[in-house]
Amino acid sequence: MADSAQAQKLVYLVTGGCGFLGEHVVRMLLQREPRLGELRVFDQHLGPWLEELKTGSCWGSLWWRGCGRFPNPSQAGIPTPAVEQMMLVSVHMDGSRPVRVTAIQGDVTQAHEVAAAVAGAHVVIHTAGLVDVFGRASPKTIHEVNVQGTRNVIEACVQTGTRFLVYTSSMEVVGPNTKGHPFYRGNEDTPYEAVHRHPYPCSKALAEWLVLEANGRKVRGGLPLVTCALRPTGIYGEGHQIMRDFYRQGLRLGGWLFRAIPASVEHGRVYVGNVAWMHVLAARELEQRATLMGGQVYFCYDGSPYRSYEDFNMEFLGPCGLRLVGARPLLPYWLLVFLAALNALLQWLLRPLVLYAPLLNPYTLAVANTTFTVSTDKAQRHFGYEPLFSWEDSRTRTILWVQAATGSAQ
Ligand SMILES: NC(=O)C1=CN([C@@H]2O[C@H](COP(=O)(O)OP(=O)(O)OC[C@H]3O[C@@H](n4cnc5c(N)ncnc54)[C@H](O)[C@@H]3O)[C@@H](O)[C@H]2O)C=CC1
Ligand SMILES: CC(C)CCC[C@@H](C)[C@H]1CC[C@H]2[C@@H]3[C@H](O)CC4=CC(=O)CC[C@]4(C)[C@H]3CC[C@]12C
């Protein structure tokens, strides 16, 4: 392995590499991808943690090599991007394999910036996206980032000759649907009436379709593009902002959270480290297993237990001092529907003045109140995926993160 790793150095690009999932993908690649030669981290907002790569506090001996321009993409006929910040960092993972990490501040909606970042990459992991089910962004913006951004990534691969593309899709491309039909222990082939009205699932479904349809297109040089899409369910783990929001809400209520959704409504959740690992494995295996994996979708899964959204969150918030009140919902469901509708109305009325975007709205209530669990082994069969982190491990890591992020260690 060491010899072949020396022989072939690959260039990876991770879009959205500074997001919740993206950061884990970046770290996972650095830790576990032996063929990694260069890692390009593309994001609209570069995270301060990238600085750690220079100081060596992340993964052993990492050091700063200096500022520089992005490698000239003109060989591929691509104009140099107008990016605001770039840096080159040289990383030694094990003392023998230097990996260059290039942070690129850019916008996926800008085709020329994407093309310049993609030029010369062997593999693209496209996680960048606007995750908004609360009405913070306009439907147009969500569409531009999630759909046009994905189109730009695909076209960049085709123009520049990049052959392997892994797309972070979402369970939301399947459901829950607006009719509230349960998806119980479903797999990639389970029939389900997918009806999308909300801008976020609409955009993810369209983007996923674009990615899968692009499989087999000839890229520059004449070889076929190989694509696949991974569909995480609700991701949790270190960096999960909604978990932090729930913690803060609990604190405001004196350490209590009040059950809103029946405990019988089950959600499938997946640990961010396992989602990242699945991305790394899928990207690694796409070349060898192109015929099998090309154009395929895979749910992301691991050993996390099926629970209601609130009970699952309590696995982490409980050890941080919060309590969930009520074996059954304290408010009747019709009242929640009313409050959710009221929130939507207030959001609309207040929009000219202020952004009002609470967690509860008709869409989030419908999602939270509908069972959606997956049970599949497709990723295991197709590319040998096994979760890297056990449930116990995932739980402990998440608890430690919530405690550190909120200063709630007991
Ligand atoms: N969080 C979740 O539970 C789930 C997330 N996903 C998908 O996973 C992906 C990552 O999501 P998260 O990490 O949770 O979200 P996030 O918001 O933490 O990360 C998204 C990243 O994309 C970047 N980004 C957004 N717009 C951009 C643009 N125009 N150009 C360049 N970069 C841009 C953001 O700066 C951010 O760093 C998304 O595609 C999302 O749809 C799928 C299923 C579940
Ligand atoms: C008391 C309220 C009714 C509780 C509201 C909880 C909601 C904020 C969350 C319940 C389910 C979540 C979504 C689900 O995990 C699936 C998702 C997949 C994605 O691709 C993006 C995130 C999300 C839509 C996630 C968002 C928060 C919930 C709606």
CSV table of C-alpha atoms and ligand atoms in Angstrom, one decimal:
chain,number,residue,atom,x,y,z
A,1,MET,CA,0.0,0.0,0.0
A,2,ALA,CA,2.8,2.4,0.9
A,3,ASP,CA,4.4,1.9,-2.5
A,4,SER,CA,1.2,2.4,-4.5
A,5,ALA,CA,0.3,5.4,-2.3
A,6,GLN,CA,3.7,6.9,-3.2
A,7,ALA,CA,3.0,6.2,-6.8
A,8,GLN,CA,-0.3,7.9,-7.2
A,9,LYS,CA,-1.0,11.2,-5.7
A,10,LEU,CA,-4.6,12.4,-6.2
A,11,VAL,CA,-6.0,15.9,-6.0
A,12,TYR,CA,-9.3,16.2,-4.1
A,13,LEU,CA,-11.6,19.1,-4.1
A,14,VAL,CA,-14.2,19.5,-1.3
A,15,THR,CA,-16.8,22.2,-1.9
A,16,GLY,CA,-18.4,23.5,1.3
A,17,GLY,CA,-15.3,22.2,3.0
A,18,CYS,CA,-15.7,24.5,5.9
A,19,GLY,CA,-19.3,23.5,6.8
A,20,PHE,CA,-20.5,21.2,9.5
A,21,LEU,CA,-20.1,18.1,7.3
A,22,GLY,CA,-17.4,19.5,5.0
A,23,GLU,CA,-15.0,20.0,7.8
A,24,HIS,CA,-15.4,16.4,8.8
A,25,VAL,CA,-14.8,15.3,5.2
A,26,VAL,CA,-11.7,17.4,5.0
A,27,ARG,CA,-10.3,16.0,8.3
A,28,MET,CA,-11.3,12.4,7.3
A,29,LEU,CA,-9.5,12.7,4.0
A,30,LEU,CA,-6.3,14.0,5.7
A,31,GLN,CA,-6.5,11.1,8.2
A,32,ARG,CA,-7.6,8.2,6.0
A,33,GLU,CA,-7.0,8.8,2.3
A,34,PRO,CA,-3.5,7.3,1.5
A,35,ARG,CA,-3.5,8.5,-2.1
A,36,LEU,CA,-4.2,12.1,-1.2
A,37,GLY,CA,-1.6,14.5,-2.7
A,38,GLU,CA,-3.4,17.8,-2.6
A,39,LEU,CA,-6.6,18.8,-0.9
A,40,ARG,CA,-8.5,21.9,-2.1
A,41,VAL,CA,-11.0,23.3,0.4
A,42,PHE,CA,-13.5,25.5,-1.4
A,43,ASP,CA,-16.0,27.5,0.6
A,44,GLN,CA,-17.7,30.9,0.6
A,45,HIS,CA,-16.6,31.3,4.2
A,46,LEU,CA,-13.2,29.9,5.2
A,47,GLY,CA,-13.2,28.5,8.7
A,48,PRO,CA,-10.6,29.6,11.3
A,49,TRP,CA,-9.9,25.9,12.0
A,50,LEU,CA,-8.0,25.8,8.7
A,51,GLU,CA,-5.4,27.9,10.6
A,52,GLU,CA,-4.8,24.9,12.9
A,53,LEU,CA,-3.3,23.1,9.9
A,54,LYS,CA,-0.5,25.5,10.0
A,55,THR,CA,0.2,25.3,13.7
A,56,GLY,CA,0.2,21.5,13.7
A,57,SER,CA,-2.5,21.2,16.4
A,58,CYS,CA,-4.7,19.0,14.3
A,59,TRP,CA,-2.9,16.1,12.9
A,60,GLY,CA,0.8,16.0,13.9
A,61,SER,CA,3.4,18.0,12.1
A,62,LEU,CA,1.6,20.5,9.8
A,63,TRP,CA,3.3,23.7,8.8
A,64,TRP,CA,2.8,26.9,6.9
A,65,ARG,CA,4.4,27.2,3.5
A,66,GLY,CA,3.4,30.7,2.5
A,67,CYS,CA,0.8,32.4,0.4
A,68,GLY,CA,0.4,31.7,-3.2
A,69,ARG,CA,-1.8,31.9,-6.2
A,70,PHE,CA,-3.9,28.9,-7.0
A,71,PRO,CA,-2.1,26.6,-9.5
A,72,ASN,CA,-2.6,28.1,-13.0
A,73,PRO,CA,-5.8,26.5,-14.5
A,74,SER,CA,-5.0,28.0,-17.9
A,75,GLN,CA,-4.0,24.6,-19.2
A,76,ALA,CA,-7.6,23.7,-19.2
A,77,GLY,CA,-8.6,27.0,-20.8
A,78,ILE,CA,-10.1,28.2,-17.5
A,79,PRO,CA,-9.7,31.8,-16.4
A,80,THR,CA,-8.1,32.4,-13.0
A,81,PRO,CA,-10.8,32.9,-10.3
A,82,ALA,CA,-11.4,36.1,-8.6
A,83,VAL,CA,-11.0,34.7,-5.1
A,84,GLU,CA,-10.4,36.8,-2.1
A,85,GLN,CA,-8.3,34.4,0.0
A,86,MET,CA,-6.0,31.5,-0.8
A,87,MET,CA,-3.3,29.9,1.1
A,88,LEU,CA,-1.1,27.0,0.6
A,89,VAL,CA,-0.3,24.7,3.6
A,90,SER,CA,1.9,21.8,3.4
A,91,VAL,CA,0.8,18.9,5.7
A,92,HIS,CA,2.8,15.9,6.6
A,93,MET,CA,0.4,13.2,7.7
A,94,ASP,CA,2.9,10.5,8.7
A,95,GLY,CA,6.3,12.2,8.1
A,96,SER,CA,6.6,10.8,4.6
A,97,ARG,CA,3.6,11.9,2.6
A,98,PRO,CA,3.3,15.7,2.3
A,99,VAL,CA,-0.2,16.8,1.4
A,100,ARG,CA,-0.8,20.3,0.2
A,101,VAL,CA,-4.0,21.9,1.5
A,102,THR,CA,-5.3,24.8,-0.5
A,103,ALA,CA,-8.1,26.9,1.0
A,104,ILE,CA,-10.1,28.7,-1.7
A,105,GLN,CA,-12.7,31.3,-0.8
A,106,GLY,CA,-15.2,31.1,-3.6
A,107,ASP,CA,-18.9,30.9,-4.5
A,108,VAL,CA,-20.4,27.8,-6.2
A,109,THR,CA,-22.9,30.0,-8.0
A,110,GLN,CA,-19.9,31.6,-9.9
A,111,ALA,CA,-19.1,29.2,-12.7
A,112,HIS,CA,-15.7,30.6,-13.4
A,113,GLU,CA,-14.6,30.3,-9.7
A,114,VAL,CA,-15.8,26.7,-9.6
A,115,ALA,CA,-14.1,25.8,-12.9
A,116,ALA,CA,-10.8,27.3,-11.7
A,117,ALA,CA,-11.0,25.3,-8.4
A,118,VAL,CA,-11.9,22.1,-10.2
A,119,ALA,CA,-9.3,22.3,-12.9
A,120,GLY,CA,-6.7,19.5,-12.3
A,121,ALA,CA,-8.7,17.8,-9.6
A,122,HIS,CA,-9.2,14.0,-9.8
A,123,VAL,CA,-12.1,13.9,-7.5
A,124,VAL,CA,-14.7,16.4,-6.4
A,125,ILE,CA,-16.8,15.9,-3.2
A,126,HIS,CA,-19.6,18.5,-3.5
A,127,THR,CA,-21.0,19.2,-0.1
A,128,ALA,CA,-21.6,22.9,-0.5
A,129,GLY,CA,-25.2,23.8,-0.1
A,130,LEU,CA,-27.6,26.1,1.5
A,131,VAL,CA,-29.4,24.2,4.3
A,132,ASP,CA,-32.4,26.2,5.1
A,133,VAL,CA,-35.8,24.9,6.2
A,134,PHE,CA,-36.5,28.0,8.4
A,135,GLY,CA,-37.1,30.6,5.8
A,136,ARG,CA,-33.8,32.5,6.3
A,137,ALA,CA,-32.9,32.6,2.6
A,138,SER,CA,-35.2,33.2,-0.3
A,139,PRO,CA,-36.3,30.3,-2.5
A,140,LYS,CA,-34.4,31.9,-5.3
A,141,THR,CA,-31.1,32.0,-3.4
A,142,ILE,CA,-31.6,28.3,-2.3
A,143,HIS,CA,-32.1,27.3,-5.9
A,144,GLU,CA,-29.1,29.3,-7.1
A,145,VAL,CA,-26.7,27.7,-4.5
A,146,ASN,CA,-28.1,24.2,-4.5
A,147,VAL,CA,-29.1,23.7,-8.1
A,148,GLN,CA,-27.1,26.2,-10.2
A,149,GLY,CA,-24.1,25.6,-7.9
A,150,THR,CA,-24.3,21.9,-8.6
A,151,ARG,CA,-24.8,22.5,-12.3
A,152,ASN,CA,-21.6,24.6,-12.2
A,153,VAL,CA,-19.7,21.8,-10.5
A,154,ILE,CA,-20.8,19.3,-13.1
A,155,GLU,CA,-20.0,21.6,-16.0
A,156,ALA,CA,-16.6,22.3,-14.4
A,157,CYS,CA,-15.8,18.6,-14.2
A,158,VAL,CA,-16.8,18.2,-17.9
A,159,GLN,CA,-14.8,21.1,-19.1
A,160,THR,CA,-11.7,20.4,-17.2
A,161,GLY,CA,-11.6,16.6,-17.4
A,162,THR,CA,-12.4,15.7,-13.8
A,163,ARG,CA,-13.9,12.3,-13.8
A,164,PHE,CA,-15.2,11.5,-10.3
A,165,LEU,CA,-17.9,13.4,-8.5
A,166,VAL,CA,-19.5,12.5,-5.2
A,167,TYR,CA,-22.6,14.7,-4.3
A,168,THR,CA,-24.0,15.2,-0.8
A,169,SER,CA,-27.7,14.8,-1.4
A,170,SER,CA,-30.2,14.4,1.4
A,171,MET,CA,-32.9,12.1,2.7
A,172,GLU,CA,-35.2,15.1,1.9
A,173,VAL,CA,-35.1,14.2,-1.8
A,174,VAL,CA,-37.3,11.3,-0.8
A,175,GLY,CA,-39.3,12.7,2.1
A,176,PRO,CA,-41.0,13.0,4.4
A,177,ASN,CA,-43.7,14.1,1.9
A,178,THR,CA,-46.3,16.8,2.6
A,179,LYS,CA,-48.9,14.1,3.2
A,180,GLY,CA,-47.0,12.8,6.3
A,181,HIS,CA,-46.6,9.3,5.0
A,182,PRO,CA,-44.2,7.3,7.2
A,183,PHE,CA,-41.0,6.0,5.6
A,184,TYR,CA,-40.3,3.1,7.9
A,185,ARG,CA,-36.9,1.2,7.7
A,186,GLY,CA,-36.9,2.1,4.0
A,187,ASN,CA,-34.0,1.5,1.6
A,188,GLU,CA,-33.0,3.1,-1.8
A,189,ASP,CA,-35.6,1.0,-3.6
A,190,THR,CA,-38.6,1.5,-1.3
A,191,PRO,CA,-41.5,3.0,-3.2
A,192,TYR,CA,-42.5,6.3,-1.7
A,193,GLU,CA,-44.6,9.2,-2.9
A,194,ALA,CA,-42.0,12.0,-3.0
A,195,VAL,CA,-43.9,15.3,-3.2
A,196,HIS,CA,-41.7,18.4,-2.8
A,197,ARG,CA,-43.0,21.9,-2.2
A,198,HIS,CA,-40.5,23.4,0.1
A,199,PRO,CA,-37.6,25.1,-1.6
A,200,TYR,CA,-34.9,23.1,0.2
A,201,PRO,CA,-36.0,19.6,-0.7
A,202,CYS,CA,-37.0,20.8,-4.2
A,203,SER,CA,-33.5,22.1,-4.7
A,204,LYS,CA,-31.8,19.0,-3.4
A,205,ALA,CA,-34.0,16.7,-5.5
A,206,LEU,CA,-33.2,18.7,-8.6
A,207,ALA,CA,-29.5,18.9,-7.9
A,208,GLU,CA,-29.3,15.1,-7.2
A,209,TRP,CA,-31.1,14.5,-10.5
A,210,LEU,CA,-28.6,16.6,-12.3
A,211,VAL,CA,-25.7,14.7,-10.7
A,212,LEU,CA,-27.1,11.3,-11.6
A,213,GLU,CA,-28.0,12.3,-15.1
A,214,ALA,CA,-24.4,13.6,-15.7
A,215,ASN,CA,-23.1,10.1,-15.0
A,216,GLY,CA,-21.5,8.9,-18.2
A,217,ARG,CA,-21.1,12.3,-19.9
A,218,LYS,CA,-17.8,12.6,-21.7
A,219,VAL,CA,-15.4,14.9,-19.9
A,220,ARG,CA,-12.5,16.8,-21.5
A,221,GLY,CA,-10.2,14.1,-22.8
A,222,GLY,CA,-13.0,11.8,-23.8
A,223,LEU,CA,-13.4,9.6,-20.7
A,224,PRO,CA,-16.8,9.3,-18.9
A,225,LEU,CA,-17.8,11.2,-15.8
A,226,VAL,CA,-18.7,8.9,-12.9
A,227,THR,CA,-21.0,10.3,-10.3
A,228,CYS,CA,-22.9,9.1,-7.3
A,229,ALA,CA,-25.1,10.8,-4.6
A,230,LEU,CA,-25.1,10.1,-0.9
A,231,ARG,CA,-28.3,10.9,1.1
A,232,PRO,CA,-27.7,11.5,4.7
A,233,THR,CA,-30.7,11.5,7.1
A,234,GLY,CA,-30.5,14.1,9.9
A,235,ILE,CA,-26.8,14.5,10.7
A,236,TYR,CA,-25.6,15.0,14.3
A,237,GLY,CA,-22.2,15.3,15.9
A,238,GLU,CA,-19.5,17.9,16.6
A,239,GLY,CA,-20.4,21.2,15.0
A,240,HIS,CA,-24.2,20.6,14.8
A,241,GLN,CA,-25.7,24.0,15.2
A,242,ILE,CA,-29.3,23.0,15.7
A,243,MET,CA,-28.2,20.9,18.6
A,244,ARG,CA,-26.6,24.0,20.1
A,245,ASP,CA,-29.8,26.0,19.4
A,246,PHE,CA,-31.9,23.4,21.3
A,247,TYR,CA,-29.5,23.5,24.2
A,248,ARG,CA,-29.7,27.3,24.4
A,249,GLN,CA,-33.5,27.1,24.1
A,250,GLY,CA,-33.5,24.7,27.0
A,251,LEU,CA,-31.3,27.0,29.1
A,252,ARG,CA,-33.7,29.9,28.5
A,253,LEU,CA,-36.5,27.7,29.8
A,254,GLY,CA,-34.6,26.9,33.0
A,255,GLY,CA,-33.1,23.7,31.8
A,256,TRP,CA,-36.3,22.1,30.6
A,257,LEU,CA,-37.4,21.1,27.1
A,258,PHE,CA,-41.1,20.3,26.6
A,259,ARG,CA,-42.0,17.4,24.5
A,260,ALA,CA,-43.8,18.5,21.3
A,261,ILE,CA,-43.8,15.3,19.2
A,262,PRO,CA,-45.0,11.8,20.2
A,263,ALA,CA,-42.1,9.5,21.2
A,264,SER,CA,-43.4,7.0,18.7
A,265,VAL,CA,-42.5,9.1,15.6
A,266,GLU,CA,-39.1,7.7,14.7
A,267,HIS,CA,-36.2,9.5,13.0
A,268,GLY,CA,-33.1,7.9,11.5
A,269,ARG,CA,-30.1,10.0,12.4
A,270,VAL,CA,-26.5,9.5,11.4
A,271,TYR,CA,-23.2,10.6,13.0
A,272,VAL,CA,-21.2,13.2,11.0
A,273,GLY,CA,-18.0,11.2,11.2
A,274,ASN,CA,-19.7,8.2,9.5
A,275,VAL,CA,-21.2,10.4,6.9
A,276,ALA,CA,-17.7,11.8,6.2
A,277,TRP,CA,-16.2,8.3,6.1
A,278,MET,CA,-18.8,7.2,3.6
A,279,HIS,CA,-17.9,10.2,1.4
A,280,VAL,CA,-14.2,9.3,1.5
A,281,LEU,CA,-14.9,5.6,0.7
A,282,ALA,CA,-17.3,6.4,-2.1
A,283,ALA,CA,-14.8,8.8,-3.6
A,284,ARG,CA,-12.0,6.3,-3.3
A,285,GLU,CA,-14.0,3.4,-4.9
A,286,LEU,CA,-15.7,5.3,-7.7
A,287,GLU,CA,-12.9,4.6,-10.2
A,288,GLN,CA,-12.6,0.9,-9.6
A,289,ARG,CA,-16.3,0.3,-9.3
A,290,ALA,CA,-17.5,2.8,-11.8
A,291,THR,CA,-20.0,0.5,-13.5
A,292,LEU,CA,-21.6,-0.6,-10.3
A,293,MET,CA,-21.5,2.8,-8.5
A,294,GLY,CA,-22.0,5.3,-11.3
A,295,GLY,CA,-25.3,7.0,-11.3
A,296,GLN,CA,-26.3,5.4,-7.9
A,297,VAL,CA,-27.8,6.8,-4.8
A,298,TYR,CA,-26.9,5.7,-1.3
A,299,PHE,CA,-28.6,6.5,2.0
A,300,CYS,CA,-26.1,7.3,4.7
A,301,TYR,CA,-26.6,5.1,7.7
A,302,ASP,CA,-24.8,3.8,10.9
A,303,GLY,CA,-25.7,2.2,14.2
A,304,SER,CA,-27.4,5.2,15.7
A,305,PRO,CA,-30.7,4.1,17.3
A,306,TYR,CA,-34.1,5.1,15.8
A,307,ARG,CA,-35.7,7.6,18.1
A,308,SER,CA,-38.0,10.6,18.0
A,309,TYR,CA,-36.1,13.8,17.1
A,310,GLU,CA,-36.4,15.1,20.6
A,311,ASP,CA,-35.6,11.8,22.4
A,312,PHE,CA,-32.5,11.4,20.2
A,313,ASN,CA,-31.3,14.9,21.0
A,314,MET,CA,-31.7,14.2,24.7
A,315,GLU,CA,-29.0,11.5,24.3
A,316,PHE,CA,-26.7,14.5,24.2
A,317,LEU,CA,-28.5,17.3,25.9
A,318,GLY,CA,-29.4,15.1,29.0
A,319,PRO,CA,-25.8,14.7,30.0
A,320,CYS,CA,-25.4,18.5,29.5
A,321,GLY,CA,-28.1,19.1,32.2
A,322,LEU,CA,-31.3,19.5,30.2
A,323,ARG,CA,-34.5,17.5,31.0
A,324,LEU,CA,-37.3,16.7,28.5
A,325,VAL,CA,-40.7,17.1,30.2
A,326,GLY,CA,-43.6,14.8,29.4
A,327,ALA,CA,-44.0,11.2,28.3
A,328,ARG,CA,-46.5,12.6,25.8
A,329,PRO,CA,-46.7,15.9,24.0
A,330,LEU,CA,-47.8,18.7,26.4
A,331,LEU,CA,-49.6,20.7,23.7
A,332,PRO,CA,-52.3,19.2,21.4
A,333,TYR,CA,-51.1,18.8,17.9
A,334,TRP,CA,-53.7,21.2,16.5
A,335,LEU,CA,-52.2,23.9,18.7
A,336,LEU,CA,-48.7,23.2,17.3
A,337,VAL,CA,-50.1,23.4,13.8
A,338,PHE,CA,-51.7,26.7,14.7
A,339,LEU,CA,-48.4,28.1,16.2
A,340,ALA,CA,-46.4,26.9,13.2
A,341,ALA,CA,-48.8,28.7,10.9
A,342,LEU,CA,-48.7,31.8,13.1
A,343,ASN,CA,-44.9,31.7,12.9
A,344,ALA,CA,-45.1,31.5,9.1
A,345,LEU,CA,-47.5,34.5,9.0
A,346,LEU,CA,-45.3,36.5,11.4
A,347,GLN,CA,-42.2,35.7,9.2
A,348,TRP,CA,-44.1,37.0,6.2
A,349,LEU,CA,-45.4,40.1,7.9
A,350,LEU,CA,-42.1,41.0,9.5
A,351,ARG,CA,-39.9,40.2,6.6
A,352,PRO,CA,-39.6,43.9,5.4
A,353,LEU,CA,-38.4,44.9,8.9
A,354,VAL,CA,-36.6,41.9,10.5
A,355,LEU,CA,-35.8,38.3,9.8
A,356,TYR,CA,-38.0,36.1,12.0
A,357,ALA,CA,-37.0,32.5,11.5
A,358,PRO,CA,-38.0,30.3,14.5
A,359,LEU,CA,-37.4,26.5,14.5
A,360,LEU,CA,-41.1,25.8,14.4
A,361,ASN,CA,-42.9,26.3,11.1
A,362,PRO,CA,-45.3,24.2,9.1
A,363,TYR,CA,-42.5,22.4,7.2
A,364,THR,CA,-40.3,21.6,10.2
A,365,LEU,CA,-43.3,20.5,12.2
A,366,ALA,CA,-44.4,18.1,9.3
A,367,VAL,CA,-40.8,16.7,9.1
A,368,ALA,CA,-40.4,16.3,12.9
A,369,ASN,CA,-43.9,14.7,13.1
A,370,THR,CA,-43.3,12.1,10.4
A,371,THR,CA,-41.5,8.8,10.8
A,372,PHE,CA,-38.5,8.6,8.5
A,373,THR,CA,-36.0,5.8,9.1
A,374,VAL,CA,-33.7,4.0,6.7
A,375,SER,CA,-32.4,0.4,6.9
A,376,THR,CA,-30.1,-0.6,4.1
A,377,ASP,CA,-26.8,-2.2,3.3
A,378,LYS,CA,-26.4,-0.8,-0.2
A,379,ALA,CA,-23.2,1.2,0.5
A,380,GLN,CA,-21.7,-1.9,2.2
A,381,ARG,CA,-22.4,-4.1,-0.8
A,382,HIS,CA,-21.3,-1.5,-3.4
A,383,PHE,CA,-18.2,0.0,-1.9
A,384,GLY,CA,-17.5,-1.8,1.4
A,385,TYR,CA,-18.8,0.9,3.8
A,386,GLU,CA,-18.9,0.0,7.4
A,387,PRO,CA,-19.4,2.7,10.0
A,388,LEU,CA,-16.1,3.9,11.4
A,389,PHE,CA,-17.6,5.1,14.7
A,390,SER,CA,-19.9,3.0,16.9
A,391,TRP,CA,-23.0,4.5,18.4
A,392,GLU,CA,-21.3,4.7,21.8
A,393,ASP,CA,-18.3,6.5,20.3
A,394,SER,CA,-20.6,8.9,18.3
A,395,ARG,CA,-22.6,9.6,21.3
A,396,THR,CA,-19.6,10.4,23.5
A,397,ARG,CA,-18.0,12.6,20.9
A,398,THR,CA,-21.2,14.6,20.5
A,399,ILE,CA,-21.7,15.0,24.2
A,400,LEU,CA,-18.2,16.2,24.7
A,401,TRP,CA,-18.7,18.7,21.8
A,402,VAL,CA,-22.0,20.0,23.2
A,403,GLN,CA,-20.4,20.4,26.7
A,404,ALA,CA,-17.4,22.2,25.3
A,405,ALA,CA,-19.5,24.4,22.9
A,406,THR,CA,-21.9,25.4,25.6
A,407,GLY,CA,-19.7,25.3,28.7
A,408,SER,CA,-22.1,22.8,30.2
A,409,ALA,CA,-19.7,20.1,31.5
A,410,GLN,CA,-21.1,18.7,34.7
B,1,LIG,N1,-27.2,18.9,8.2
B,1,LIG,C1,-27.9,17.9,7.8
B,1,LIG,O1,-28.6,17.2,8.7
B,1,LIG,C2,-27.9,17.4,6.4
B,1,LIG,C3,-27.2,18.0,5.4
B,1,LIG,N2,-27.2,17.5,4.1
B,1,LIG,C4,-26.4,18.2,3.1
B,1,LIG,O2,-25.1,18.2,3.5
B,1,LIG,C5,-24.4,19.3,2.9
B,1,LIG,C6,-23.6,20.0,4.0
B,1,LIG,O3,-24.6,20.4,5.0
B,1,LIG,P1,-24.1,21.0,6.4
B,1,LIG,O4,-22.7,20.7,6.6
B,1,LIG,O5,-25.1,20.6,7.4
B,1,LIG,O6,-24.4,22.6,6.1
B,1,LIG,P2,-23.4,23.8,6.5
B,1,LIG,O7,-24.2,25.0,6.2
B,1,LIG,O8,-22.8,23.6,7.8
B,1,LIG,O9,-22.3,23.7,5.3
B,1,LIG,C7,-22.5,24.1,4.0
B,1,LIG,C8,-21.3,24.8,3.6
B,1,LIG,O10,-21.5,25.2,2.2
B,1,LIG,C9,-21.0,26.5,2.1
B,1,LIG,N3,-21.7,27.3,1.1
B,1,LIG,C10,-22.9,27.7,1.1
B,1,LIG,N4,-23.2,28.4,0.0
B,1,LIG,C11,-22.1,28.4,-0.7
B,1,LIG,C12,-21.7,29.0,-1.9
B,1,LIG,N5,-22.6,29.7,-2.6
B,1,LIG,N6,-20.5,28.8,-2.4
B,1,LIG,C13,-19.6,28.1,-1.7
B,1,LIG,N7,-19.8,27.5,-0.5
B,1,LIG,C14,-21.1,27.7,0.0
B,1,LIG,C15,-21.2,27.2,3.5
B,1,LIG,O11,-20.3,28.3,3.7
B,1,LIG,C16,-20.9,26.0,4.4
B,1,LIG,O12,-19.6,26.0,4.9
B,1,LIG,C17,-25.5,20.2,2.2
B,1,LIG,O13,-25.4,19.9,0.9
B,1,LIG,C18,-26.8,19.6,2.8
B,1,LIG,O14,-27.8,19.8,1.9
B,1,LIG,C19,-27.9,16.4,3.8
B,1,LIG,C20,-28.6,15.8,4.8
B,1,LIG,C21,-28.7,16.2,6.1
B,2,LIG,C1,-40.5,21.3,18.3
B,2,LIG,C2,-40.3,21.3,16.9
B,2,LIG,C3,-41.5,20.7,16.2
B,2,LIG,C4,-39.1,20.5,16.6
B,2,LIG,C5,-38.5,21.0,15.3
B,2,LIG,C6,-37.4,20.1,14.9
B,2,LIG,C7,-36.8,20.5,13.5
B,2,LIG,C8,-36.1,21.8,13.6
B,2,LIG,C9,-36.0,19.4,12.9
B,2,LIG,C10,-36.8,18.1,12.9
B,2,LIG,C11,-36.3,17.2,11.7
B,2,LIG,C12,-35.1,18.1,11.2
B,2,LIG,C13,-34.7,17.9,9.7
B,2,LIG,C14,-34.4,16.4,9.4
B,2,LIG,O1,-33.4,16.0,10.3
B,2,LIG,C15,-33.9,16.2,8.0
B,2,LIG,C16,-33.0,17.3,7.4
B,2,LIG,C17,-32.2,16.9,6.3
B,2,LIG,C18,-31.5,17.9,5.7
B,2,LIG,O2,-31.0,17.7,4.6
B,2,LIG,C19,-31.3,19.3,6.2
B,2,LIG,C20,-31.8,19.4,7.6
B,2,LIG,C21,-33.1,18.7,7.9
B,2,LIG,C22,-34.2,19.3,7.0
B,2,LIG,C23,-33.4,18.8,9.4
B,2,LIG,C24,-33.7,20.2,9.8
B,2,LIG,C25,-34.3,20.4,11.2
B,2,LIG,C26,-35.5,19.5,11.5
B,2,LIG,C27,-36.7,20.0,10.6
